[in-house]
Tab-separated table of C-alpha atoms and ligand atoms in Angstrom:
chain	number	residue	atom	x	y	z
J	1	UNK	CA	0.000	0.000	0.000
J	2	UNK	CA	1.267	3.504	-0.798
J	3	UNK	CA	1.951	5.391	2.410
J	4	UNK	CA	0.395	8.823	2.880
J	5	UNK	CA	3.482	10.894	3.653
J	6	UNK	CA	1.749	14.223	4.234
J	7	UNK	CA	2.211	15.595	7.749
J	8	UNK	CA	-0.710	17.862	8.526
J	9	UNK	CA	-1.141	20.073	11.590
J	10	UNK	CA	-3.940	22.490	12.343
J	11	UNK	CA	-2.690	25.335	14.556
J	12	UNK	CA	-5.405	26.918	16.673
J	13	UNK	CA	-4.557	30.463	17.762
J	14	UNK	CA	-5.372	34.115	17.506
J	15	UNK	CA	-3.079	35.177	14.683
J	16	UNK	CA	-2.131	38.419	12.967
J	17	UNK	CA	-0.180	39.169	9.829
J	18	UNK	CA	0.232	41.865	7.188
J	19	UNK	CA	-0.316	40.353	3.727
J	20	UNK	CA	-0.479	43.945	2.439
J	21	UNK	CA	1.541	46.952	3.550
J	22	UNK	CA	-0.272	49.179	6.059
J	23	UNK	CA	1.691	52.060	4.498
J	24	UNK	CA	-0.354	51.534	1.299
J	25	UNK	CA	-3.494	49.830	2.533
J	26	UNK	CA	-5.265	50.762	5.777
J	27	UNK	CA	-6.564	47.169	5.894
J	28	UNK	CA	-3.048	45.736	5.612
J	29	UNK	CA	-3.228	44.099	9.035
J	30	UNK	CA	-5.333	40.943	9.173
J	31	UNK	CA	-6.481	39.661	12.526
J	32	UNK	CA	-8.084	36.288	13.136
J	33	UNK	CA	-9.420	35.590	16.595
J	34	UNK	CA	-9.596	31.881	17.385
J	35	UNK	CA	-8.080	31.216	13.993
J	36	UNK	CA	-6.830	28.116	12.282
J	37	UNK	CA	-3.743	27.646	10.119
J	38	UNK	CA	-3.466	24.307	8.378
J	39	UNK	CA	0.143	23.374	7.657
J	40	UNK	CA	1.004	20.499	5.328
J	41	UNK	CA	4.621	19.409	5.110
J	42	UNK	CA	5.783	22.764	6.423
J	43	UNK	CA	3.675	24.848	4.004
J	44	UNK	CA	0.476	26.738	4.830
J	45	UNK	CA	-2.399	25.007	3.039
J	46	UNK	CA	-5.356	26.981	4.403
J	47	UNK	CA	-6.244	29.688	6.912
J	48	UNK	CA	-9.514	30.831	8.439
J	49	UNK	CA	-11.413	30.485	11.653
J	50	UNK	CA	-10.601	27.420	13.694
J	51	UNK	CA	-14.193	26.234	13.400
J	52	UNK	CA	-14.115	26.405	9.574
J	53	UNK	CA	-10.853	24.558	9.290
J	54	UNK	CA	-11.772	21.945	11.873
J	55	UNK	CA	-14.912	21.246	9.845
J	56	UNK	CA	-13.003	20.950	6.588
J	57	UNK	CA	-10.119	18.855	8.012
J	58	UNK	CA	-11.622	16.805	10.809
J	59	UNK	CA	-8.722	14.351	11.037
J	60	UNK	CA	-5.872	16.885	11.153
J	61	UNK	CA	-3.793	16.828	14.310
J	62	UNK	CA	-4.559	19.992	16.321
J	63	UNK	CA	-1.924	22.099	18.047
J	64	UNK	CA	-3.772	24.288	20.523
J	65	UNK	CA	-1.980	27.620	21.012
J	66	UNK	CA	-4.820	29.540	22.635
J	67	UNK	CA	-3.789	32.187	25.146
J	68	UNK	CA	-1.024	33.400	22.877
J	69	UNK	CA	-0.638	35.489	19.733
J	70	UNK	CA	0.755	33.813	16.634
J	71	UNK	CA	2.801	36.054	14.306
J	72	UNK	CA	4.880	35.384	11.187
J	73	UNK	CA	8.551	34.714	11.972
J	74	UNK	CA	10.505	37.960	12.114
J	75	UNK	CA	12.844	39.003	9.316
J	76	UNK	CA	15.952	40.916	10.354
J	77	UNK	CA	17.402	42.587	7.282
J	78	UNK	CA	20.662	43.780	8.803
J	79	UNK	CA	22.598	41.905	11.478
J	80	UNK	CA	26.326	41.200	11.821
J	81	UNK	CA	27.298	37.630	12.641
J	82	UNK	CA	30.769	38.409	14.098
J	83	UNK	CA	29.513	41.130	16.441
J	84	UNK	CA	27.306	39.230	18.895
J	85	UNK	CA	29.984	39.317	21.595
J	86	UNK	CA	30.594	43.072	21.314
J	87	UNK	CA	27.034	44.308	21.732
J	88	UNK	CA	27.073	47.247	24.121
J	89	UNK	CA	30.050	49.317	22.968
J	90	UNK	CA	28.180	52.495	23.770
J	91	UNK	CA	29.389	56.066	23.636
J	92	UNK	CA	31.262	56.118	20.318
J	93	UNK	CA	30.369	57.306	16.826
J	94	UNK	CA	30.571	54.845	13.930
J	95	UNK	CA	34.216	55.090	12.823
J	96	UNK	CA	35.647	55.037	16.346
J	97	UNK	CA	33.284	52.208	17.278
J	98	UNK	CA	34.457	50.178	14.287
J	99	UNK	CA	38.109	50.671	15.116
J	100	UNK	CA	37.875	50.040	18.851
J	101	UNK	CA	34.945	47.694	19.209
J	102	UNK	CA	33.897	45.811	16.099
J	103	UNK	CA	36.984	45.211	13.962
J	104	UNK	CA	39.259	43.699	16.659
J	105	UNK	CA	36.488	41.185	17.407
J	106	UNK	CA	35.911	40.467	13.708
J	107	UNK	CA	39.599	39.604	13.338
J	108	UNK	CA	39.133	36.786	15.898
J	109	UNK	CA	36.918	34.878	13.453
J	110	UNK	CA	40.046	33.787	11.568
J	111	UNK	CA	40.143	31.060	14.217
J	112	UNK	CA	37.600	28.424	13.187
J	113	UNK	CA	37.044	27.158	16.730
J	114	UNK	CA	36.163	30.677	17.804
J	115	UNK	CA	34.032	31.241	14.705
J	116	UNK	CA	32.081	28.007	15.263
J	117	UNK	CA	31.143	29.056	18.794
J	118	UNK	CA	30.114	32.521	17.596
J	119	UNK	CA	28.048	31.025	14.749
J	120	UNK	CA	26.174	28.803	17.207
J	121	UNK	CA	25.482	31.692	19.572
J	122	UNK	CA	24.376	33.871	16.685
J	123	UNK	CA	21.846	31.499	15.120
J	124	UNK	CA	20.516	30.607	18.561
J	125	UNK	CA	20.095	34.288	19.484
J	126	UNK	CA	18.142	34.989	16.307
J	127	UNK	CA	15.836	31.986	16.631
J	128	UNK	CA	15.214	32.578	20.363
J	129	UNK	CA	14.074	36.061	19.402
J	130	UNK	CA	11.630	34.792	16.803
J	131	UNK	CA	13.758	35.676	13.781
J	132	UNK	CA	13.419	32.942	11.178
J	133	UNK	CA	15.004	34.776	8.229
J	134	UNK	CA	17.949	37.157	8.386
J	135	UNK	CA	20.057	39.085	5.932
J	136	UNK	CA	23.344	38.482	7.686
J	137	UNK	CA	26.508	40.489	7.294
J	138	UNK	CA	29.004	37.639	7.333
J	139	UNK	CA	32.680	37.535	8.203
J	140	UNK	CA	35.783	38.613	6.302
J	141	UNK	CA	36.951	34.964	6.571
J	142	UNK	CA	35.505	32.417	4.156
J	143	UNK	CA	35.942	29.595	6.701
J	144	UNK	CA	33.797	31.517	9.199
J	145	UNK	CA	31.083	32.182	6.597
J	146	UNK	CA	31.040	28.482	5.737
J	147	UNK	CA	30.510	27.702	9.439
J	148	UNK	CA	27.699	30.252	9.646
J	149	UNK	CA	25.821	28.691	6.733
J	150	UNK	CA	26.319	25.220	8.202
J	151	UNK	CA	24.962	26.316	11.563
J	152	UNK	CA	22.040	28.215	10.004
J	153	UNK	CA	21.010	25.216	7.940
J	154	UNK	CA	21.327	22.862	10.904
J	155	UNK	CA	19.271	25.110	13.182
J	156	UNK	CA	16.556	26.068	10.681
J	157	UNK	CA	17.456	29.747	10.278
J	158	UNK	CA	17.119	31.059	6.734
J	159	UNK	CA	20.348	33.033	6.354
J	160	UNK	CA	20.894	35.271	3.368
J	161	UNK	CA	24.577	35.898	3.915
J	162	UNK	CA	27.948	36.255	2.313
J	163	UNK	CA	31.650	36.856	2.632
J	164	UNK	CA	32.319	40.453	3.685
J	165	UNK	CA	34.910	41.937	1.362
J	166	UNK	CA	37.148	44.976	1.850
J	167	UNK	CA	40.555	45.986	0.577
J	168	UNK	CA	41.405	49.156	2.466
J	169	UNK	CA	41.215	51.202	5.661
J	170	UNK	CA	40.152	48.466	8.092
J	171	UNK	CA	42.930	46.253	9.526
J	172	UNK	CA	45.387	44.333	7.326
J	173	UNK	CA	44.050	40.932	8.424
J	174	UNK	CA	40.547	41.906	7.246
J	175	UNK	CA	41.702	42.990	3.792
J	176	UNK	CA	41.546	40.904	0.648
J	177	UNK	CA	42.057	41.505	-3.077
J	178	UNK	CA	39.441	41.663	-5.837
J	179	UNK	CA	40.705	38.329	-7.214
J	180	UNK	CA	40.598	36.549	-3.874
J	181	UNK	CA	37.246	38.099	-2.982
J	182	UNK	CA	35.816	36.805	-6.250
J	183	UNK	CA	37.277	33.290	-5.891
J	184	UNK	CA	36.299	32.796	-2.246
J	185	UNK	CA	32.798	34.183	-2.805
J	186	UNK	CA	32.308	31.958	-5.844
J	187	UNK	CA	33.213	28.847	-3.829
J	188	UNK	CA	30.753	29.817	-1.079
J	189	UNK	CA	28.015	30.580	-3.627
J	190	UNK	CA	28.497	27.200	-5.281
J	191	UNK	CA	28.270	25.439	-1.939
J	192	UNK	CA	25.482	27.380	-0.226
J	193	UNK	CA	23.333	29.526	-2.527
J	194	UNK	CA	20.024	27.650	-2.755
J	195	UNK	CA	21.128	24.869	-0.411
J	196	UNK	CA	18.211	24.158	1.932
J	197	UNK	CA	17.026	27.505	3.283
J	198	UNK	CA	20.297	29.317	2.566
J	199	UNK	CA	20.894	32.108	0.049
J	200	UNK	CA	23.956	34.157	-0.807
J	201	UNK	CA	24.357	37.932	-0.524
J	202	UNK	CA	27.319	39.681	-2.131
J	203	UNK	CA	28.632	41.916	0.666
J	204	UNK	CA	31.240	44.658	0.300
J	205	UNK	CA	31.494	46.152	3.796
J	206	UNK	CA	31.000	49.782	2.697
J	207	UNK	CA	32.472	52.033	0.053
J	208	UNK	CA	34.898	53.457	2.571
J	209	UNK	CA	36.695	50.091	2.742
J	210	UNK	CA	36.108	49.003	-0.871
J	211	UNK	CA	38.076	50.039	-3.937
J	212	UNK	CA	36.392	50.264	-7.322
J	213	UNK	CA	38.196	47.015	-8.141
J	214	UNK	CA	36.498	45.108	-5.373
J	215	UNK	CA	33.090	46.599	-6.191
J	216	UNK	CA	33.637	45.412	-9.778
J	217	UNK	CA	34.437	41.910	-8.489
J	218	UNK	CA	31.123	42.037	-6.588
J	219	UNK	CA	29.311	43.078	-9.761
J	220	UNK	CA	30.923	40.209	-11.686
J	221	UNK	CA	29.525	37.729	-9.150
J	222	UNK	CA	26.063	39.297	-9.401
J	223	UNK	CA	26.176	38.885	-13.198
J	224	UNK	CA	27.512	35.351	-13.133
J	225	UNK	CA	25.121	33.751	-10.635
J	226	UNK	CA	21.323	33.871	-10.705
J	227	UNK	CA	19.346	35.131	-7.752
J	228	UNK	CA	22.069	36.540	-5.551
J	229	UNK	CA	21.208	39.325	-3.140
J	230	UNK	CA	23.396	42.369	-2.534
J	231	UNK	CA	23.939	44.216	0.715
J	232	UNK	CA	26.163	46.944	2.112
J	233	UNK	CA	26.028	50.119	4.234
J	234	UNK	CA	25.142	53.619	3.105
J	235	UNK	CA	24.857	57.169	4.476
J	236	UNK	CA	25.072	56.141	8.111
J	237	UNK	CA	27.269	58.789	9.658
J	238	UNK	CA	28.262	62.286	8.568
J	239	UNK	CA	32.037	61.723	8.957
J	240	UNK	CA	31.768	58.449	7.032
J	241	UNK	CA	29.916	60.154	4.177
J	242	UNK	CA	32.622	62.844	3.962
J	243	UNK	CA	35.365	60.205	3.802
J	244	UNK	CA	33.539	58.321	1.018
J	245	UNK	CA	33.170	61.580	-0.926
J	246	UNK	CA	36.950	62.073	-0.744
J	247	UNK	CA	37.661	58.491	-1.812
J	248	UNK	CA	35.301	58.595	-4.833
J	249	UNK	CA	35.723	62.096	-6.315
J	250	UNK	CA	33.973	61.003	-9.528
J	251	UNK	CA	30.856	59.750	-7.748
J	252	UNK	CA	27.806	61.993	-7.457
J	253	UNK	CA	27.104	60.802	-3.924
J	254	UNK	CA	27.383	57.701	-1.722
J	255	UNK	CA	24.769	55.718	-3.654
J	256	UNK	CA	26.602	56.421	-6.880
J	257	UNK	CA	29.635	54.468	-5.634
J	258	UNK	CA	27.420	51.340	-5.773
J	259	UNK	CA	25.260	52.488	-8.674
J	260	UNK	CA	28.212	52.980	-11.032
J	261	UNK	CA	29.229	49.380	-10.371
J	262	UNK	CA	25.696	48.158	-11.193
J	263	UNK	CA	24.999	47.081	-7.626
J	264	UNK	CA	21.701	48.896	-7.029
J	265	UNK	CA	18.849	46.546	-7.935
J	266	UNK	CA	15.583	45.220	-6.522
J	267	UNK	CA	17.665	42.635	-4.699
J	268	UNK	CA	19.885	45.241	-3.024
J	269	UNK	CA	19.469	46.101	0.648
J	270	UNK	CA	21.413	49.126	1.856
J	271	UNK	CA	21.633	49.531	5.615
J	272	UNK	CA	20.974	52.803	7.447
J	273	UNK	CA	20.542	55.605	4.870
J	274	UNK	CA	20.114	58.120	7.672
J	275	UNK	CA	21.429	61.028	5.582
J	276	UNK	CA	20.316	60.509	1.952
J	277	UNK	CA	19.957	63.215	-0.637
J	278	UNK	CA	16.919	63.430	-2.901
J	279	UNK	CA	18.744	62.020	-5.917
J	280	UNK	CA	19.729	58.942	-3.959
J	281	UNK	CA	16.159	58.375	-2.797
J	282	UNK	CA	14.750	58.695	-6.287
J	283	UNK	CA	17.329	56.272	-7.729
J	284	UNK	CA	16.719	53.766	-4.939
J	285	UNK	CA	12.993	53.963	-5.649
J	286	UNK	CA	13.482	53.590	-9.395
J	287	UNK	CA	15.589	50.456	-8.860
J	288	UNK	CA	13.261	49.050	-6.148
J	289	UNK	CA	16.188	48.873	-3.784
J	290	UNK	CA	15.546	48.655	-0.017
J	291	UNK	CA	16.779	50.773	2.871
J	292	UNK	CA	17.219	48.663	6.021
J	293	UNK	CA	16.371	50.916	8.941
J	294	UNK	CA	18.291	50.111	12.145
J	295	UNK	CA	16.904	52.448	14.813
J	296	UNK	CA	18.621	50.976	17.905
J	297	UNK	CA	22.006	51.234	16.190
J	298	UNK	CA	21.256	54.737	14.912
J	299	UNK	CA	20.504	55.730	18.495
J	300	UNK	CA	23.401	53.884	20.152
J	301	UNK	CA	26.010	55.232	17.706
J	302	UNK	CA	24.352	58.651	17.527
J	303	UNK	CA	24.077	58.307	13.752
J	304	UNK	CA	20.879	60.325	13.476
J	305	UNK	CA	17.126	60.234	12.974
J	306	UNK	CA	16.068	58.077	10.036
J	307	UNK	CA	13.983	60.120	7.551
J	308	UNK	CA	11.238	57.542	7.042
J	309	UNK	CA	8.814	60.118	5.660
J	310	UNK	CA	11.225	61.113	2.888
J	311	UNK	CA	11.792	57.449	2.014
J	312	UNK	CA	8.055	56.778	1.797
J	313	UNK	CA	7.364	59.946	-0.158
J	314	UNK	CA	10.092	59.032	-2.646
J	315	UNK	CA	8.708	55.478	-2.912
J	316	UNK	CA	11.703	53.711	-1.347
J	317	UNK	CA	10.958	50.367	0.269
J	318	UNK	CA	12.015	50.239	3.938
J	319	UNK	CA	12.650	47.187	6.117
J	320	UNK	CA	14.011	46.752	9.637
J	321	UNK	CA	17.335	45.493	10.978
J	322	UNK	CA	18.862	45.077	14.425
J	323	UNK	CA	22.411	45.857	13.251
J	324	UNK	CA	23.899	43.784	16.055
J	325	UNK	CA	26.434	44.729	17.434
J	326	UNK	CA	26.079	48.485	16.655
J	327	UNK	CA	22.495	47.755	17.640
J	328	UNK	CA	21.605	46.662	21.128
J	329	UNK	CA	20.314	43.113	20.674
J	330	UNK	CA	18.497	40.586	18.507
J	331	UNK	CA	14.910	41.528	19.345
J	332	UNK	CA	12.856	42.713	16.391
J	333	UNK	CA	10.179	43.745	18.910
J	334	UNK	CA	12.605	46.182	20.499
J	335	UNK	CA	13.701	47.336	17.046
J	336	UNK	CA	10.091	48.035	16.088
J	337	UNK	CA	9.521	50.003	19.276
J	338	UNK	CA	12.670	52.048	18.705
J	339	UNK	CA	11.551	52.783	15.131
J	340	UNK	CA	8.279	54.037	16.594
J	341	UNK	CA	10.084	56.219	19.174
J	342	UNK	CA	12.326	57.784	16.575
J	343	UNK	CA	9.390	58.764	14.396
J	344	UNK	CA	7.547	60.175	17.408
J	345	UNK	CA	10.582	62.327	18.194
J	346	UNK	CA	10.588	63.894	14.729
J	347	UNK	CA	7.315	65.761	15.138
J	348	UNK	CA	5.898	66.810	11.782
J	349	UNK	CA	8.794	65.191	9.947
J	350	UNK	CA	8.064	61.823	11.529
J	351	UNK	CA	5.645	59.122	10.442
J	352	UNK	CA	3.121	58.147	13.146
J	353	UNK	CA	3.628	54.395	13.213
J	354	UNK	CA	0.928	51.997	14.409
J	355	UNK	CA	1.401	48.443	15.707
J	356	UNK	CA	0.350	47.245	12.242
J	357	UNK	CA	3.235	49.200	10.683
J	358	UNK	CA	5.639	47.706	13.212
J	359	UNK	CA	4.498	44.170	12.456
J	360	UNK	CA	4.796	44.822	8.732
J	361	UNK	CA	8.305	46.267	9.118
J	362	UNK	CA	9.380	43.272	11.219
J	363	UNK	CA	7.968	40.642	8.845
J	364	UNK	CA	6.625	41.159	5.354
J	365	UNK	CA	8.718	44.246	4.586
J	366	UNK	CA	11.803	42.109	5.159
J	367	UNK	CA	10.487	39.356	2.905
J	368	UNK	CA	9.940	41.916	0.152
J	369	UNK	CA	13.402	43.401	0.680
J	370	UNK	CA	14.894	39.961	0.127
J	371	UNK	CA	12.554	39.123	-2.757
J	372	UNK	CA	11.163	36.273	-0.656
J	373	UNK	CA	7.604	37.561	-0.353
J	374	UNK	CA	6.286	34.481	-2.185
J	375	UNK	CA	7.889	32.228	0.473
J	376	UNK	CA	7.693	33.894	3.882
J	377	UNK	CA	6.647	37.038	5.772
J	378	UNK	CA	2.919	36.344	6.256
J	379	UNK	CA	0.446	33.504	6.671
J	380	UNK	CA	-1.059	33.397	3.192
J	381	UNK	CA	-1.617	29.923	1.709
J	382	UNK	CA	1.447	28.648	-0.081
J	383	UNK	CA	3.949	30.324	2.246
J	384	UNK	CA	6.170	28.194	4.433
J	385	UNK	CA	5.170	28.110	8.075
J	386	UNK	CA	7.735	30.444	9.670
J	387	UNK	CA	6.073	31.626	12.852
J	388	UNK	CA	6.496	32.819	16.403
J	389	UNK	CA	4.111	32.369	19.291
J	390	UNK	CA	3.976	35.253	21.754
J	391	UNK	CA	2.667	33.661	24.932
J	392	UNK	CA	3.906	35.335	28.101
J	393	UNK	CA	4.531	33.201	31.158
J	394	UNK	CA	2.357	33.703	34.244
J	395	UNK	CA	3.289	36.677	36.436
J	396	UNK	CA	5.074	38.615	33.660
J	397	UNK	CA	4.178	42.181	32.620
J	398	UNK	CA	2.993	41.117	29.170
J	399	UNK	CA	0.820	38.293	30.576
J	400	UNK	CA	-0.999	40.881	32.685
J	401	UNK	CA	-1.841	42.851	29.528
J	402	UNK	CA	-2.801	39.713	27.553
J	403	UNK	CA	-5.190	38.561	30.264
J	404	UNK	CA	-6.794	41.991	30.583
J	405	UNK	CA	-6.971	42.797	26.836
J	406	UNK	CA	-10.441	43.422	25.474
J	407	UNK	CA	-9.331	43.401	21.816
J	408	UNK	CA	-6.616	41.648	19.793
J	409	UNK	CA	-5.198	45.057	18.770
J	410	UNK	CA	-4.113	45.566	22.380
J	411	UNK	CA	-2.123	42.338	22.201
J	412	UNK	CA	-0.067	43.525	19.254
J	413	UNK	CA	0.573	46.991	20.680
J	414	UNK	CA	1.649	45.582	24.038
J	415	UNK	CA	3.834	42.946	22.380
J	416	UNK	CA	5.871	45.674	20.699
J	417	UNK	CA	5.783	48.021	23.676
J	418	UNK	CA	6.915	45.584	26.338
J	419	UNK	CA	7.556	42.173	24.799
J	420	UNK	CA	10.917	40.523	25.411
J	421	UNK	CA	12.567	37.299	24.345
J	422	UNK	CA	11.136	35.430	27.339
J	423	UNK	CA	7.610	36.156	26.124
J	424	UNK	CA	8.173	34.026	23.025
J	425	UNK	CA	7.029	30.496	23.699
J	426	UNK	CA	7.706	28.753	20.408
J	427	UNK	CA	9.298	29.396	17.032
J	428	UNK	CA	8.745	27.410	13.822
J	429	UNK	CA	10.876	27.541	10.691
J	430	UNK	CA	9.620	25.745	7.600
J	431	UNK	CA	7.033	24.007	9.778
J	432	UNK	CA	9.615	22.587	12.205
J	433	UNK	CA	9.774	23.649	15.820
J	434	UNK	CA	13.175	25.295	16.172
J	435	UNK	CA	12.740	26.788	19.626
J	436	UNK	CA	10.470	26.021	22.533
J	437	UNK	CA	10.844	28.113	25.668
J	438	UNK	CA	10.499	25.185	28.044
J	439	UNK	CA	13.160	23.133	26.257
J	440	UNK	CA	15.549	25.674	24.792
J	441	UNK	CA	17.017	25.342	21.337
J	442	UNK	CA	19.684	22.776	22.130
J	443	UNK	CA	17.186	20.099	23.080
J	444	UNK	CA	15.491	20.408	19.706
J	445	UNK	CA	18.388	20.765	17.350
J	446	UNK	CA	21.181	18.651	18.796
U	1	LIG	N1	26.690	49.995	11.977
U	1	LIG	C1	27.719	49.570	11.241
U	1	LIG	N2	28.098	50.300	10.199
U	1	LIG	C2	29.134	49.855	9.476
U	1	LIG	N3	29.696	50.381	8.368
U	1	LIG	C3	30.699	49.552	8.019
U	1	LIG	N4	30.791	48.517	8.866
U	1	LIG	C4	29.827	48.689	9.776
U	1	LIG	C5	29.393	47.925	10.908
U	1	LIG	O1	29.943	46.888	11.248
U	1	LIG	N5	28.348	48.425	11.609
U	2	LIG	ZN1	25.786	47.248	9.911
């Protein structure tokens, strides 16, 4: 007899997601109280009320998640793998922080034993915080990037990552050449791009540390291989922007250093963009390129107030990133709240963000930035089941709000306002449980 190999689970929960952008559509947030999500072999097959789905699939195994709030897995579109151990270097602007805090630590990843431990901590930190997809700034060492991909694939994290390449102005041990950058990246692409959940992102660190030669090597990779993503930094700090202007006298502005190399596309994600000019915004919009907003980092490094309104008015897509370790941790809830604060502080120049906007920025906006909106970011049928259950433990501040809430909207607002890692009870990636609060990650993945 032919075995029926379909695994089918019906999740019963109040769930919320943003299949459309609340920036464009006031009805972008969808809320389902006592909802049902039917997952078949890791993919969402149907959604609706629990009662409807129970009626249609009476034999499906039920996973009862009532008392919590089920959200799509978070998507962090800017986070540095080698910087998890140097979170908290406060009190310095970008260039000093790089020299004193980040780069000495990044040099340590030449040691594969060290890199393996950091890769395990990093993937665990993301998954424990409900992040199931991340655009990861890798390491300058190919061996460390290989370890990251291996750990991401083992743990269930979808990493879009790559070798970070630079050939000037960092530290000698972090420098490479265009030829070596090309060869090492190519080997990593051939091994990891499209393997399981993993994808490759071509990653020059920033124009300050990249010659035209190395940017051209990046462009050659983008031409040679289908479906690669591109990421780098842009317009983060005023001193940085001045230095880039001096290094690229021919370029019209910071964006032009990437644009001239053909690196600004709909699969490009440029982190920060705190100080863009109007030309840059209009070119980013025309090329459907994303700005990854990192509000905790922008606050910690004093980089400035992100001009979200100007991005939206110009038509530039915006996603959210934690920018660990310039940022202050792996929580996309905290990042959403900080984005909200920074808009509130801008008065008329700010965008009044709602909880629906924050959820969108933390989920579907990231999927769109990575051109993965057909795979993840919301709970529409056909998407893989990447999800996080917010279910605060008894006697926690968020549980008090959940128990008192008279509408599901209150749950979402309070989750962003006061939710922490400990409030997340379970995380699924591709339908598999990759974290359960009671067990911890190790028990599930080792
Ligand atoms: N925030 C941040 N900006 C950068 N620009 C170049 N490298 C970095 C980095 O590691 N962090
Ligand atoms: Zn960064």
